[in-house]
Structure formats: structure tokens, C-alpha cells
XYZ file of C-alpha atoms in Angstrom:
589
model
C 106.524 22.526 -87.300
C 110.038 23.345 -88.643
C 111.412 25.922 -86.289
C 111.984 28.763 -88.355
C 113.530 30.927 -85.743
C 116.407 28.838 -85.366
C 118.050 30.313 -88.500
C 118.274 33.594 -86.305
C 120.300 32.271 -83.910
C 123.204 33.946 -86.056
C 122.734 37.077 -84.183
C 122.784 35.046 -80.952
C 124.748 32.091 -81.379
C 127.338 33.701 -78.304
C 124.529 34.921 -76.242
C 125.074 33.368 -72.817
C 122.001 31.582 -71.623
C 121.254 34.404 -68.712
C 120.053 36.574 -70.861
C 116.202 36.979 -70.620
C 114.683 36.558 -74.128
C 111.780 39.011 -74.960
C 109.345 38.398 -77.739
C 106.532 39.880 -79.452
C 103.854 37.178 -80.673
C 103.589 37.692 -84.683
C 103.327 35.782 -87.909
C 106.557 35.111 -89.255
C 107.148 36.745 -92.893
C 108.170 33.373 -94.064
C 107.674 29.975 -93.765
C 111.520 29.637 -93.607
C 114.333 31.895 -93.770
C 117.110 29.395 -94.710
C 118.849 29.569 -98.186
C 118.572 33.258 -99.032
C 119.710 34.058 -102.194
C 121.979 36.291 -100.430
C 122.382 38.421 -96.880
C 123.820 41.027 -95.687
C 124.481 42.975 -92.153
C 123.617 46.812 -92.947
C 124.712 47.800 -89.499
C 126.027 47.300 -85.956
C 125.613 49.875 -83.453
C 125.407 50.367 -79.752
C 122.388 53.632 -78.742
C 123.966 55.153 -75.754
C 123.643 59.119 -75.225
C 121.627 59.198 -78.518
C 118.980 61.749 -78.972
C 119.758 63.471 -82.183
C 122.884 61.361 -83.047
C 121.089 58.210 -85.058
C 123.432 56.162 -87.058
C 123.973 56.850 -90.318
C 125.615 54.848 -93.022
C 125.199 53.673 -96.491
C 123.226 50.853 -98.282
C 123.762 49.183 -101.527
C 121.979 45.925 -102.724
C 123.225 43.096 -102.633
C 125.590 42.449 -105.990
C 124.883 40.060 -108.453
C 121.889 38.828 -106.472
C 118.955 38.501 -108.218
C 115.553 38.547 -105.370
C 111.985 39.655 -104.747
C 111.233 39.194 -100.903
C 113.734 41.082 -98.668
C 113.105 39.835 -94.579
C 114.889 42.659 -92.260
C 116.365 40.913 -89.127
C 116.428 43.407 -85.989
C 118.562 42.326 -83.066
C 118.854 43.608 -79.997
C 120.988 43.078 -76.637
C 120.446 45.338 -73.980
C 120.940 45.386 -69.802
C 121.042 47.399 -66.924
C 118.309 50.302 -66.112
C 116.248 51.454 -68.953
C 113.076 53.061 -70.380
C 111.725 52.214 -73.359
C 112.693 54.066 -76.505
C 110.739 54.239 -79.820
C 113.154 53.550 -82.958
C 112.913 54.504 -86.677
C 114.433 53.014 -89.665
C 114.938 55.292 -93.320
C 115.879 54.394 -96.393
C 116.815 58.153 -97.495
C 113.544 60.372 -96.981
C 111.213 57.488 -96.522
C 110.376 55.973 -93.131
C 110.290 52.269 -93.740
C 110.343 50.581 -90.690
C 108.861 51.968 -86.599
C 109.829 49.918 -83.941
C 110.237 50.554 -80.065
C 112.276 49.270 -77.263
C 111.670 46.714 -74.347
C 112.903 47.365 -70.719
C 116.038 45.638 -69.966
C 117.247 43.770 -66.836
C 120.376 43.951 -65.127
C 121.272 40.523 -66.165
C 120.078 41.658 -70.072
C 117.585 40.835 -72.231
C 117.742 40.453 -75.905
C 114.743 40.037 -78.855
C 114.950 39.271 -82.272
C 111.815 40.696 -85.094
C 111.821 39.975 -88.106
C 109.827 42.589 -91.146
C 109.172 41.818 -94.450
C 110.064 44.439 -96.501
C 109.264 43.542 -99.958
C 106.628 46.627 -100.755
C 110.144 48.783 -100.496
C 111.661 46.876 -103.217
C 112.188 49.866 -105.768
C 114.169 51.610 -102.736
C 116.139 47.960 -102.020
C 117.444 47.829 -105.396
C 118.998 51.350 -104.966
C 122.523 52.951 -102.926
C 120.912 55.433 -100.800
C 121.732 56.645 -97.117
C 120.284 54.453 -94.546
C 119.434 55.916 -91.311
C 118.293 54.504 -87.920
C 117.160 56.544 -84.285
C 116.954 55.650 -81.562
C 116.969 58.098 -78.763
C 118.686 56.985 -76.135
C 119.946 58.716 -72.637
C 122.668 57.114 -70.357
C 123.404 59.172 -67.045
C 125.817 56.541 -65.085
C 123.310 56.146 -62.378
C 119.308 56.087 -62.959
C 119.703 55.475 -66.817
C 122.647 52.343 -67.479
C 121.124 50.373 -70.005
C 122.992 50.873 -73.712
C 120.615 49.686 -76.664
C 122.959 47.325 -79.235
C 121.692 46.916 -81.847
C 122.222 44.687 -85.048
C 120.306 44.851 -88.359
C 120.612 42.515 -91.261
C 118.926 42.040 -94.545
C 118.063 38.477 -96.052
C 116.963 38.220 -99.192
C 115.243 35.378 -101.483
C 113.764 34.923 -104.914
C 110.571 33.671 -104.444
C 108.254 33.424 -107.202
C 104.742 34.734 -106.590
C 101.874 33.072 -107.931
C 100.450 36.544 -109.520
C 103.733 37.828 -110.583
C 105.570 40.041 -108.832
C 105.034 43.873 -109.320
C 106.662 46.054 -107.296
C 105.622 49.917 -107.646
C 107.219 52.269 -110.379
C 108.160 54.880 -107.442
C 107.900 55.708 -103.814
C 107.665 59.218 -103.052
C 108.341 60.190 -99.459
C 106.055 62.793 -97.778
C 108.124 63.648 -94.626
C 110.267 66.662 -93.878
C 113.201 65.437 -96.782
C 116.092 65.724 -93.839
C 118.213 63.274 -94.717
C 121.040 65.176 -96.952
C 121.070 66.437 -92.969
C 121.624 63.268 -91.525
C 118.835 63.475 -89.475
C 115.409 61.534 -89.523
C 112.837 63.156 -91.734
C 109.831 62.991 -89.242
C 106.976 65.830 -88.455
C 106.157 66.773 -85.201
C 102.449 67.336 -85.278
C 100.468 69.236 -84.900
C 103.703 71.962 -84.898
C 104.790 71.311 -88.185
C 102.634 71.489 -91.482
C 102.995 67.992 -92.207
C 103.223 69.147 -96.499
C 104.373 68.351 -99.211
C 104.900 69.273 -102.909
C 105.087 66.836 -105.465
C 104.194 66.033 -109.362
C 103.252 62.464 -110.219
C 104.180 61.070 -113.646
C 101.095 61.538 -116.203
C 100.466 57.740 -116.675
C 100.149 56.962 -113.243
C 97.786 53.667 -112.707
C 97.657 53.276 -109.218
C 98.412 55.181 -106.585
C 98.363 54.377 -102.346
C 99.483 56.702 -99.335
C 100.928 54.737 -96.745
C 100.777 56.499 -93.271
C 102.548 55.781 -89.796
C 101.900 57.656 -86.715
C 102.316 57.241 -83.174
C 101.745 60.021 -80.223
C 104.463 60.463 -77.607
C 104.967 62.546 -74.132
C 101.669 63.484 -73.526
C 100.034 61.715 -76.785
C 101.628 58.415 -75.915
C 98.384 57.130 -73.977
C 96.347 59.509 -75.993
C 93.582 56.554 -75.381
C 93.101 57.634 -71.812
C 93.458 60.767 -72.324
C 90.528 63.193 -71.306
C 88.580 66.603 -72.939
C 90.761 69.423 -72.082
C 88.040 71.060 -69.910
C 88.227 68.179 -67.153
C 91.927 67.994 -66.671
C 91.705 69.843 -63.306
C 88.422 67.786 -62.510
C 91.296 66.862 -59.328
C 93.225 69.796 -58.053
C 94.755 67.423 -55.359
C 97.014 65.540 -58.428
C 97.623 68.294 -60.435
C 99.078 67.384 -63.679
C 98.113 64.149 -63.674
C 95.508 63.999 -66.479
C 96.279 65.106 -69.997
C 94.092 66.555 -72.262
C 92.299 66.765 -76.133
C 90.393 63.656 -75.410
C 91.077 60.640 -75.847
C 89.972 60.336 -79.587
C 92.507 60.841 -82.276
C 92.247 61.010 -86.280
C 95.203 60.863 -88.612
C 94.323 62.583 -91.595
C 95.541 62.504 -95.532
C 94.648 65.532 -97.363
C 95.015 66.170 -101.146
C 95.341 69.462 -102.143
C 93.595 70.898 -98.798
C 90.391 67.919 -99.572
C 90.189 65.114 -97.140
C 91.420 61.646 -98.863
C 91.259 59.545 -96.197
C 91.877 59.279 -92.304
C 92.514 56.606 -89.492
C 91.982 55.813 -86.300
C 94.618 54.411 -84.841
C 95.560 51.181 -83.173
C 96.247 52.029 -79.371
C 99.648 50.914 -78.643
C 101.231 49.971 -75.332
C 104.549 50.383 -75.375
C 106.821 48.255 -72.716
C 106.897 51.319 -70.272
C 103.468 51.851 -70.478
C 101.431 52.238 -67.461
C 102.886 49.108 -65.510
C 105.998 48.270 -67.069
C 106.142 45.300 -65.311
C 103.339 44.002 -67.907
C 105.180 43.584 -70.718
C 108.112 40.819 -70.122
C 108.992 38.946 -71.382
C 106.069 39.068 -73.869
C 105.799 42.661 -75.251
C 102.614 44.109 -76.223
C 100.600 43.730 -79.296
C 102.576 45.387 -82.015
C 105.353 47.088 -79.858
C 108.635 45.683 -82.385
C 106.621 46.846 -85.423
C 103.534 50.123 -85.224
C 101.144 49.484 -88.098
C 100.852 51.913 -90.747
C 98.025 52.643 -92.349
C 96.767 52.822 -96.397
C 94.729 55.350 -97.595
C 93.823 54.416 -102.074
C 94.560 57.971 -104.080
C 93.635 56.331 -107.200
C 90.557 57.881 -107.535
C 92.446 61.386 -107.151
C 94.519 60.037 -110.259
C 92.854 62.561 -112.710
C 93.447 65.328 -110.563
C 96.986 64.254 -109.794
C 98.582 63.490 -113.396
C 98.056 66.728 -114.917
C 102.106 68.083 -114.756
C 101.280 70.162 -112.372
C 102.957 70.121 -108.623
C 100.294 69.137 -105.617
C 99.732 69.247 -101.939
C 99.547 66.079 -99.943
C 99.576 66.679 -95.989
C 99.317 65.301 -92.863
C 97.087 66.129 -90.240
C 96.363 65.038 -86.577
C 93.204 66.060 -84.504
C 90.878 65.195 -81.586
C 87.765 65.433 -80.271
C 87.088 69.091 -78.632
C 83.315 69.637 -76.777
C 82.952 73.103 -77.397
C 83.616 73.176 -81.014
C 80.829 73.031 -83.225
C 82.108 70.142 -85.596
C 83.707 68.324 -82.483
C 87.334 68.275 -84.133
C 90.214 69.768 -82.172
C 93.866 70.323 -81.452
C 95.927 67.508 -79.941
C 98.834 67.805 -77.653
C 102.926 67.606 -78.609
C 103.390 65.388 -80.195
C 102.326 63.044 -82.767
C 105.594 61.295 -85.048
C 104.133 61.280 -88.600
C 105.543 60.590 -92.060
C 104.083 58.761 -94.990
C 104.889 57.506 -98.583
C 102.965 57.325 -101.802
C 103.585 54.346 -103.897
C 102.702 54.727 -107.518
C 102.481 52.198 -110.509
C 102.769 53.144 -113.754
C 100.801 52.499 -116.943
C 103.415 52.065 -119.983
C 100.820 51.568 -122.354
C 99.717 55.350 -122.384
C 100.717 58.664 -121.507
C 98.630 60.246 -119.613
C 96.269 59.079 -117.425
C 92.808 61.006 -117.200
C 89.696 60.631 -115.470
C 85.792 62.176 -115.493
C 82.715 61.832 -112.884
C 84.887 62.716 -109.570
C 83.030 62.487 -106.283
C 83.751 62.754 -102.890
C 81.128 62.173 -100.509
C 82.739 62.606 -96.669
C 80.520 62.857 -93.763
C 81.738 64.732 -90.434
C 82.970 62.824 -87.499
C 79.196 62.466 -85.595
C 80.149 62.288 -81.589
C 78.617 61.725 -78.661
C 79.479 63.179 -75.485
C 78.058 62.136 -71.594
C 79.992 63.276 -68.847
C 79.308 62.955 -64.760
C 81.598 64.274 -61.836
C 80.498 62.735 -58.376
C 81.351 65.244 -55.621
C 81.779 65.092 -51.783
C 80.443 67.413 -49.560
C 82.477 67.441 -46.202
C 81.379 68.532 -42.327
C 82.803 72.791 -43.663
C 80.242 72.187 -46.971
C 83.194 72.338 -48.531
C 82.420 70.108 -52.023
C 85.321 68.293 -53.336
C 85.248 65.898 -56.738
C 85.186 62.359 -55.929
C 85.303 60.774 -59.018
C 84.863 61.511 -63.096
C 83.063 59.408 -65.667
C 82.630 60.084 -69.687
C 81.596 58.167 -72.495
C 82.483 59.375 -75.263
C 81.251 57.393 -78.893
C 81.996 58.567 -83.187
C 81.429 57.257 -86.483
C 82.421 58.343 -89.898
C 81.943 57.298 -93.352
C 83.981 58.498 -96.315
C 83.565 57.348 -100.128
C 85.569 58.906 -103.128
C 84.844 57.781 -106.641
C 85.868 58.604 -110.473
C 86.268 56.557 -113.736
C 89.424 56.411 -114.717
C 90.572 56.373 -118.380
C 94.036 54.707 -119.679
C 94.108 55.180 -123.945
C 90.778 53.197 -124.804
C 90.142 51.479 -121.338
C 88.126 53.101 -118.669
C 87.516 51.555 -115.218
C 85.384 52.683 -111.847
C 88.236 53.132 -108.832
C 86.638 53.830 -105.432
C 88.102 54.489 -101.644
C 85.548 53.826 -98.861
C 85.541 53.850 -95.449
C 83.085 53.033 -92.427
C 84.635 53.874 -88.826
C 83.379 53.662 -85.640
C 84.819 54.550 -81.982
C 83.828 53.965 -78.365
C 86.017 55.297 -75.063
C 84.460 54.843 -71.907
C 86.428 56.209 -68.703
C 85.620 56.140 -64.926
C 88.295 57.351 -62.416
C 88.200 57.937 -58.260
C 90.804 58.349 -55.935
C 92.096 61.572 -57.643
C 92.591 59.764 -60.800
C 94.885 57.432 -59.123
C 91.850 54.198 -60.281
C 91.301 54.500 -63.702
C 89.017 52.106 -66.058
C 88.637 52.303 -69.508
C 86.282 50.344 -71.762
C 86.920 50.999 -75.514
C 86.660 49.404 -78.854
C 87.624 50.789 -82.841
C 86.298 49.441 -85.753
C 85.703 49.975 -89.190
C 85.887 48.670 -93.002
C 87.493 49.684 -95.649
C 88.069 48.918 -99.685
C 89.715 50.286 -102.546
C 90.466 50.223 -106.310
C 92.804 47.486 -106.300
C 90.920 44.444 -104.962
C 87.200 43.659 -104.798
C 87.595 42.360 -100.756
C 86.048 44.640 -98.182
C 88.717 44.874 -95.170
C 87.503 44.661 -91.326
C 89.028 45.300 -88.381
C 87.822 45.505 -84.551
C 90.373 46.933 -81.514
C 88.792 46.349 -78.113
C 90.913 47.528 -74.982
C 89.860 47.011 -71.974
C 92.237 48.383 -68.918
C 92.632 49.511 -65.268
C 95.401 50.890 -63.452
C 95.407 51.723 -60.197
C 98.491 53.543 -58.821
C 99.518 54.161 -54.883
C 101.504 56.587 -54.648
C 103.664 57.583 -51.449
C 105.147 60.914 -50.373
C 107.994 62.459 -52.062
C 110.937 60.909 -50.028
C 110.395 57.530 -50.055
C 113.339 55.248 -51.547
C 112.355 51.712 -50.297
C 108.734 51.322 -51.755
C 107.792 54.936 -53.454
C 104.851 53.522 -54.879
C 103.231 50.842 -57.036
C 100.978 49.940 -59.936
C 98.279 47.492 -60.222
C 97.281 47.075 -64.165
C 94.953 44.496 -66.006
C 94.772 44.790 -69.569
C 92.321 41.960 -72.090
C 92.832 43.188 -75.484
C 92.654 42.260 -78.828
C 93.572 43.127 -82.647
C 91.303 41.380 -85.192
C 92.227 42.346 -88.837
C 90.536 40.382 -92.021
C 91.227 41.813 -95.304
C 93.702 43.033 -97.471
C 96.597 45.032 -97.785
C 96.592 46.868 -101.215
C 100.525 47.714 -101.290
C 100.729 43.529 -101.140
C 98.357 42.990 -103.752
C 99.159 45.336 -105.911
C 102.709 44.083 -105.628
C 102.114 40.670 -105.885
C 102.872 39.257 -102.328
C 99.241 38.772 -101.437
C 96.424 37.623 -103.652
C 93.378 37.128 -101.220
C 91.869 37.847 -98.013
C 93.989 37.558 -94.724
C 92.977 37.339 -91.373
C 94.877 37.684 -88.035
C 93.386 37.376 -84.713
C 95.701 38.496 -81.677
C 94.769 38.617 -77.916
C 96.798 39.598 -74.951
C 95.859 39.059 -71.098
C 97.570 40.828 -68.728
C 97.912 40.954 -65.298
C 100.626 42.876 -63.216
C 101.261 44.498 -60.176
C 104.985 46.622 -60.131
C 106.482 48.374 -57.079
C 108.909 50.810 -58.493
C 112.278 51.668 -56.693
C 113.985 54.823 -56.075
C 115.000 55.239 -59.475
C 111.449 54.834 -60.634
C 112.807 52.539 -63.952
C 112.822 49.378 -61.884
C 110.428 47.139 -60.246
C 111.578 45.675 -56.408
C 112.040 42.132 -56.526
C 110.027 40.189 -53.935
C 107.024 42.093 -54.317
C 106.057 42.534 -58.303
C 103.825 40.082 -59.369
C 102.580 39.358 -63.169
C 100.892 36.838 -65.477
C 99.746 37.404 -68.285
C 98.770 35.083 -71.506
C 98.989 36.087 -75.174
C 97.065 34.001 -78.300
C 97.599 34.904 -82.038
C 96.087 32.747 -85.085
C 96.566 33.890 -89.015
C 95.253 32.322 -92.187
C 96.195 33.468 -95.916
C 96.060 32.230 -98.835
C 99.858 31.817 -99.595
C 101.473 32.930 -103.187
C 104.978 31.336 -102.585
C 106.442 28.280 -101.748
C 107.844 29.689 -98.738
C 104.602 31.452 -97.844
C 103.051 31.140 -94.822
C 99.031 29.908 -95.168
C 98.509 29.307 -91.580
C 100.650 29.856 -88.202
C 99.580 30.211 -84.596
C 101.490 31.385 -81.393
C 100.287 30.754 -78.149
C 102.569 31.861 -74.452
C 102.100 31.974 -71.080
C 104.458 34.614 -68.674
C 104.567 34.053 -65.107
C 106.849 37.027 -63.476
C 109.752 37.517 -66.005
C 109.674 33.889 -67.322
C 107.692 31.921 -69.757
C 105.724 29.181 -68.833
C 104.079 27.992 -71.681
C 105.275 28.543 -75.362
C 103.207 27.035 -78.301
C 104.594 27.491 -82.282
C 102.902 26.354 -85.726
C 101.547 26.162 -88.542
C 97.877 25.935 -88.098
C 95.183 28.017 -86.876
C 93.758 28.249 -82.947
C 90.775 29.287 -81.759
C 91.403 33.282 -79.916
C 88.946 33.996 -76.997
C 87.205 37.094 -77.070
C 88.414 39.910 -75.006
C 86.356 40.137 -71.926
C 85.123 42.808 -69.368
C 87.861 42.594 -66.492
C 86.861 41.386 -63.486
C 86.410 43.889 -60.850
C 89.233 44.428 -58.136
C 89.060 46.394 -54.472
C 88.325 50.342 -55.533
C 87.843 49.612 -59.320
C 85.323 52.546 -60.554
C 82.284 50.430 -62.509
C 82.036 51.270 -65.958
């Protein structure tokens, strides 16, 4: 295979060789990125005491550079004692790019992730402030590890097979904080997550493209538990959070439901054994997916001159309200953008026989607490088990008219959710069993898209008294997931950069067991143990020379090194994520 990393040595080319490469297994945007048409660095900055101070600067295109793909090139060099951080990158108002941190060394680690950004092309071709966070804290004795950080643009002319259409506009739907010089994120569910805009009167198409992640006590919102059973131990207060462990990121035009999600669980690299997660990082850590959500059938509503409401909404699962749907915690990180393509050939666009048909979330709840009666008849709980299960199905229709031409447009969507949890020992053993799914299609494509997220994961922590500085306590995790995705993405097609069905299969193994120190951010060498094994195989049908039509990754991490690393450009065969085999005090699910 040609080694198409080895461009991107020119962030590294004066690394020393002691630095610990991290990586997260992905397809690469391109086949090759040698020969742009023309690069450019946008910034270099080192994230020390950071939280509210992101950078801020300025970006222009490139000049007299004529391209279509644009390949951001993230680089990172970081060492010393670290969490992780989560990162977000803004063109103006419009979040274009979520990303988080790994956990450095003392001897440093560095990663390189590469994004294709060619949906943002009508914001690439414009000067507009660019503006990247990432919250960092240095202290000079538990917290050491600085975050530098180097981000440059490469761009190339590719011809696509369809043509290449970018959208007429992007409209952001965020808080509009950047004349601040500040990020332009909501906090939900604390802020209102609204908007007011007007969309030109010959709109054609029209997409809402959504990214959301939970953090503090939403981070893990996947083992999370209903509200009512957070005290189910009294002897580790504090230790179980609450709302359930369902979530549901909503899109709402004018105050009607457009479409939701429900999300991708992501593990970020401090997540419950951070130990797991180098040097291979979990699935999707260096980029969160966002999610699409097809307005076009809303077009007729939408193109009238008038200003509308599009907001953002995040909820869970609540047992003793009558629909099921409740509060979450603080917080959830939300923003979103509506890409828009135009019709020149008429001016307004109008459209009859509207119809939205959206079910409820359906649940079902079964809950049992085992108690312990001792030689007093005092009764104490011994363990807590919950299963809870929800489907959905939403499908919004109208015929849309443009001057003589009238066409059907349609968004559906079929979801499904499962979350199994058992837990003894005060919480301290922990098993979850718990798989997404759904379907989904739109106006701009005839392909129906799948996708299936099964996480399977125990953690068992041992914890000693407050006091302890050699060996407070320790962490055994085992994680078998997997993200299976076949379909489409309709910002690529209706762009141009995608013309068929794509499919992506990704699995990661994980085994880890992580004695924290004093300062709680590092492991104790001599006694953490870890292997873990990650496989990812994609197929597409490739609209550009440089495009990539096959490309599989498979690596194999023995205790901060990699054993096995496998690169190219054909498919593998991606084992199915299994039940995890049972371990000393493991509750049975």
C-alpha cells in the first residue's frame, strides 16, 4: 500500500523517537495527501491554563488556489501529567470540527488526525475568525502536561465524478459568540438551544447537521442510572449519577419535532480505566460524529420570508413520567448547522400534502435490588440490576414544488435502544450490556442508512482509604465494542464527494487493569497491565482519483506499545463484538 501517512511527517519530522505515538484507527480522507494544490498552517499554539482563553486568529483561503477537497491536519505533542480534554474547532459561529485529547506520558506522546472538510467549503472560501478550545488546567504539580498543538490545512482539486456541489449557505445554530471571541456552544439542558433564522425562498435542499457530546456527569451518560436509584448504596454516596442512561438529541422546527438521535457512546481516553486507551484511543475519540437530520420536507414551511425557530433539545428517560422523557444532568455541548442549496431556476420554493407522523419513545423498564439481611435484621442493598429497552419511528413527508417540477421529499427514521446494568459491591462491579440501532433515509438519495452500536463493558474499581499514596486504588476494565455504519451521508452526496452506499465496520477489544498514584492522573508502573486489539474495514464506491474505495487497519497494544500494526487498501473481515467473559465478582447480566 503506499503509505499515506508519511506525508505527515511534516509536523513531526524533529520529533525525537521517545515520544510515544498515539493513534486512533480510521479511514484516511484520501488515498494520498501529496501534491496539494496548496497548504497552509492556520495555527500554532501551546493549551496551558486554558479554560475560557481558546485561541483566536484569522483565516483566509488560500490565494490564487483554485480546490474542492480541503484535508485538516491536527497535530499534537504533549507530556507530563494530564487528563484528557475535549477540543472544538469554529469557523466564525459554526462548529466544524470536535475532537478530544489523549493522556500524555512523562516522556510525551504525540498523534496526528486527519478530517476532511470539504462539506464546509462555502465557509473555506471565506476570511472569517477561526477559533479553537481547548480547556486546559496546569497547576505545577498534579496537572504538568501543556497541550501543543498544530493545525494545518491541505488542499487539492479533485474532480468528482458527479460534479462537485457544495451548499449555497451554512447557517450556524449555536449561541453566535464569536464577535466575543469565545466558542459559540449551548450548555444543555440550561440554555434554550434556539435560534432565529429566514431561509432564502428558493431553497432546494436543506440538512441540519448536529454534534453533541455530554460531559461531568453526562460524560458516561451510558451507565448512568434512573434518578430514583442513585442512593440504591448509601455506603458510596455520590457515586452513581442519574437521568438514566438513555439520551435523545432532538431537532425541533418551530416547536415540531424534525428529527432526533441517539447517540454514539463515546469513551474518551480518561474514561473509566485510562490505562485502556494507549496508545490506541477509542473508537472516535480525535473526531465525535455528528449527526444529519433532512429539513427538506419542512421546505414549504421554511421559505415563506418569514423568520423561524430551529432548537436543540436534550432528554432522557424518567420512570415516573407518563411519556417516559425527562431532564438530563449538566451538561450536554450542543451546536448544529443547516446547510442549504439553492434552486436558481425559481423563486420561491413551495410545497402541499405536509405530514408528520412521529411516534413516542415506547420504553421498557425492569428493575431488581438484591438485599442482605444481617444477624441485627438490619437489610442492606447488595446489588442493583435494570434493563431498560426503546424504540421510535419518525416519518415526515410533503411534495415539493420548484416552477413546473414537483417531487416527493421524505425523512424517516427507525431507532431502537437496549441498556442492561448489573452492579454489587456498592457499585464498585459494574456490567453493562447495550446495543443502538436504527435506519434512516432522506430526500436526497434513494439508499436506506443502517447502523448498529453494541458496548459491552465492566469495570470493577478497589478502592482504598483516603490516605493512601503508594497504591490508592485500581481499575479493572474490559470493553468489546463495535461501530457498524452502512449508508450514506447526505451533506456528501448532495455535495458531490460521495455517490453511493458506504460501509465501515470498526471493533475495539480492550483489556486493562490501572493502579492509579497519588495524584490520581497516573497509572504505577510495574503493576498496570493492558492489551487490547482494534479492527476497522471500509468500502465505498470512490468519486475521485484520489478516493479511497477500500482501506483496512488492523493493531495490537500490549501495555503502552504496539505490537502488531496492519495498513491497506482492502477490506478485512471484523469479528463480532462478543459477551465478555466473566471475571472474579463480575455481576451476570
Amino acid at each position: 500500500m503506499r503509505t499515506f501517512h508519511v506525508v505527515l511527517v511534516l509536523a513531526y519530522c524533529n520529533l525525537s523517537q521517545s515520544l510515544l505515538e498515539v493513534f486512533q484507527a480510521a479511514t484516511p480522507p484520501r488515498s494520498t495527501f501529496d501534491e496539494p494544490a496548496c497548504r497552509q498552517v492556520l495555527f500554532e499554539h501551546s493549551f496551558g491554563n486554558s479554560y475560557g482563553a481558546p485561541y483566536v486568529g484569522s483565516y483566509s483561503p488560500p490565494s490564487e488556489c483554485d480546490f474542492t477537497t480541503a484535508i485538516f491536519n491536527l497535530s499534537v505533542v504533549s507530556s507530563g501529567r494530564q487528563f484528557d480534554r475535549l477540543a472544538t474547532l469554529w469557523l466564525g459561529d459554526v462548529e466544524v470540527w470536535r475532537t478530544s485529547t489523549a493522556m500524555p506520558t512523562q516522556s510525551g506522546i504525540h498523534w496526528s488526525f486527519q478530517k476532511d472538510m470539504t462539506i464546509w467549503h462555502p465557509l473555506l472560501t471565506q476570511s472569517q475568525k477561526i477559533i479553537f478550545d481547548l480547556g486546559n488546567l496546569i497547576d505545577g504539580d498534579r496537572y504538568t502536561g501543556y497541550f501543543n498543538v498544530t493545525l494545518e490545512a491541505l488542499y487539492y482539486n479533485d474532480q468528482y465524478k458527479a460534479g462537485f456541489h457544495p451548499a449555497s449557505h451554512i447557517y450556524p445554530v449555536s449561541t453566535l459568540s464569536s464577535t466575543n471571541n469565545t466558542t459559540s456552544l449551548f450548555s444543555l439542558p440550561g440554555d434554550s438551544g434556539l435560534v432565529n433564522l429566514t431561509l432564502p425562498r428558493n431553497a432546494r435542499n436543506a440538512v441540519v447537521s448536529v454534534t453533541a457530546s455530554g460531559n461531568g456527569e453526562e460524560e458516561f451518560w451510558f451507565t448512568n442510572v434512573p434518578t430514583e436509584y442513585i442512593n440504591t448504596f448509601p455506603g458510596n454516596e455520590g457515586w452513581l449519577y442519574g437521568y438514566s442512561p438513555f439520551r435523545e438529541v432532538q431537532v425541533f422546527i418551530d416547536g415540531q419535532l424534525a428529527g432526533v438521535s441517539w447517540p454514539f457512546p463515546i469513551l474518551f481516553t480518561g474514561g473509566v480505566d485510562p490505562g485502556a486507551w494507549r496508545p490506541i484511543v477509542g473508537i472516535d475519540a480525535f473526531e465525535l460524529p455528528s449527526f444529519e437530520i433532512d429539513i427538506t420536507p419542512w421546505l414549504g414551511l421554511l421559505t415563506d420570508g418569514q423568520d423561524h425557530t430551529v432548537q436543540l433539545r436534550v432528554v432522557g428517560f424518567d420512570t415516573s413520567a407518563e411519556d417516559g422523557i425527562g431532564s438530563v444532568g449538566e451538561n450536554w455541548w450542543v451546536s448544529g448547522s443547516i446547510f442549504v442549496w439553492l434552486d436558481d431556476a425559481v423563486e420561491q420554493t413551495v410545497a402541499r400534502n405536509f405530514r408528520s407522523d412521529v411516534t413516542e419513545a415506547s420504553f421498557d423498564f425492569r428493575s431488581a435490588v438484591g438485599t442482605a439481611i444481617n444477624e441485627s435484621g438490619t437489610a442492606t442493598n447488595t446489588s442493583l440490576y435494570f434493563a431498560l429497552s426503546a424504540s421510535r419511528n419518525i416519518s415526515i413527508s410533503s411534495t415539493i414544488g420548484s416552477g413546473d417540477n414537483t417531487r416527493e421529499v421524505a425523512w424517516t427514521q427507525s431507532l431502537s435502544f437496549s441498556n442492561i446494568q448489573n452492579m454489587t459491591d456498592l457499585a464498585f462491579n459494574q456490567s453493562l450490556a447495550m446495543v443502538t440501532s436504527g435506519s434512516h433515509s432522506g430526500s436526497a438519495s434513494d439508499i436506506i442508512s443502517h447502523y448498529t452500536y453494541p458496548l459491552n463493558l465492566f469495570s470493577a474499581y478497589d478502592v482504598v482509604s483516603s490516605g493512601a499514596t503508594t497504591n490508592p486504588g485500581s481499575v479493572l476494565c474490559l470493553v468489546d465494542r463495535s461501530k457498524l455504519t452502512d449508508g450514506i451521508s447526505a451533506l456528501s452526496f448532495l455535495t458531490g464527494i460521495s455517490v453511493g452506499s458506504e460501509s465501515l465496520k470498526t471493533r475495539q477489544n480492550v483489556t486493562s487493569n490501572y493502579h492509579w498514584n497519588r495524584t490520581i492522573v497516573e497509572g504505577t508502573e510495574g503493576l498496570d497491565t493492558m492489551d487490547g486489539e482494534v479492527w476497522l474495514s471500509y468500502s465505498g464506491p470512490g468519486v475521485s482519483d484520489k478516493g479511497v474505495v477500500a482501506y483496512h487497519r488492523y493493531a495490537r497494544e500490549k501495555n503502552d506499545s504496539v505490537l502488531v500494526d496492519e495498513q491497506g487498501w482492502t477490506q478485512i473481515s471484523v469479528p463480532d463484538t462478543t459477551s465478555l467473559p466473566l471475571v472474579d465478582g463480575e455481576p451476570s447480566v
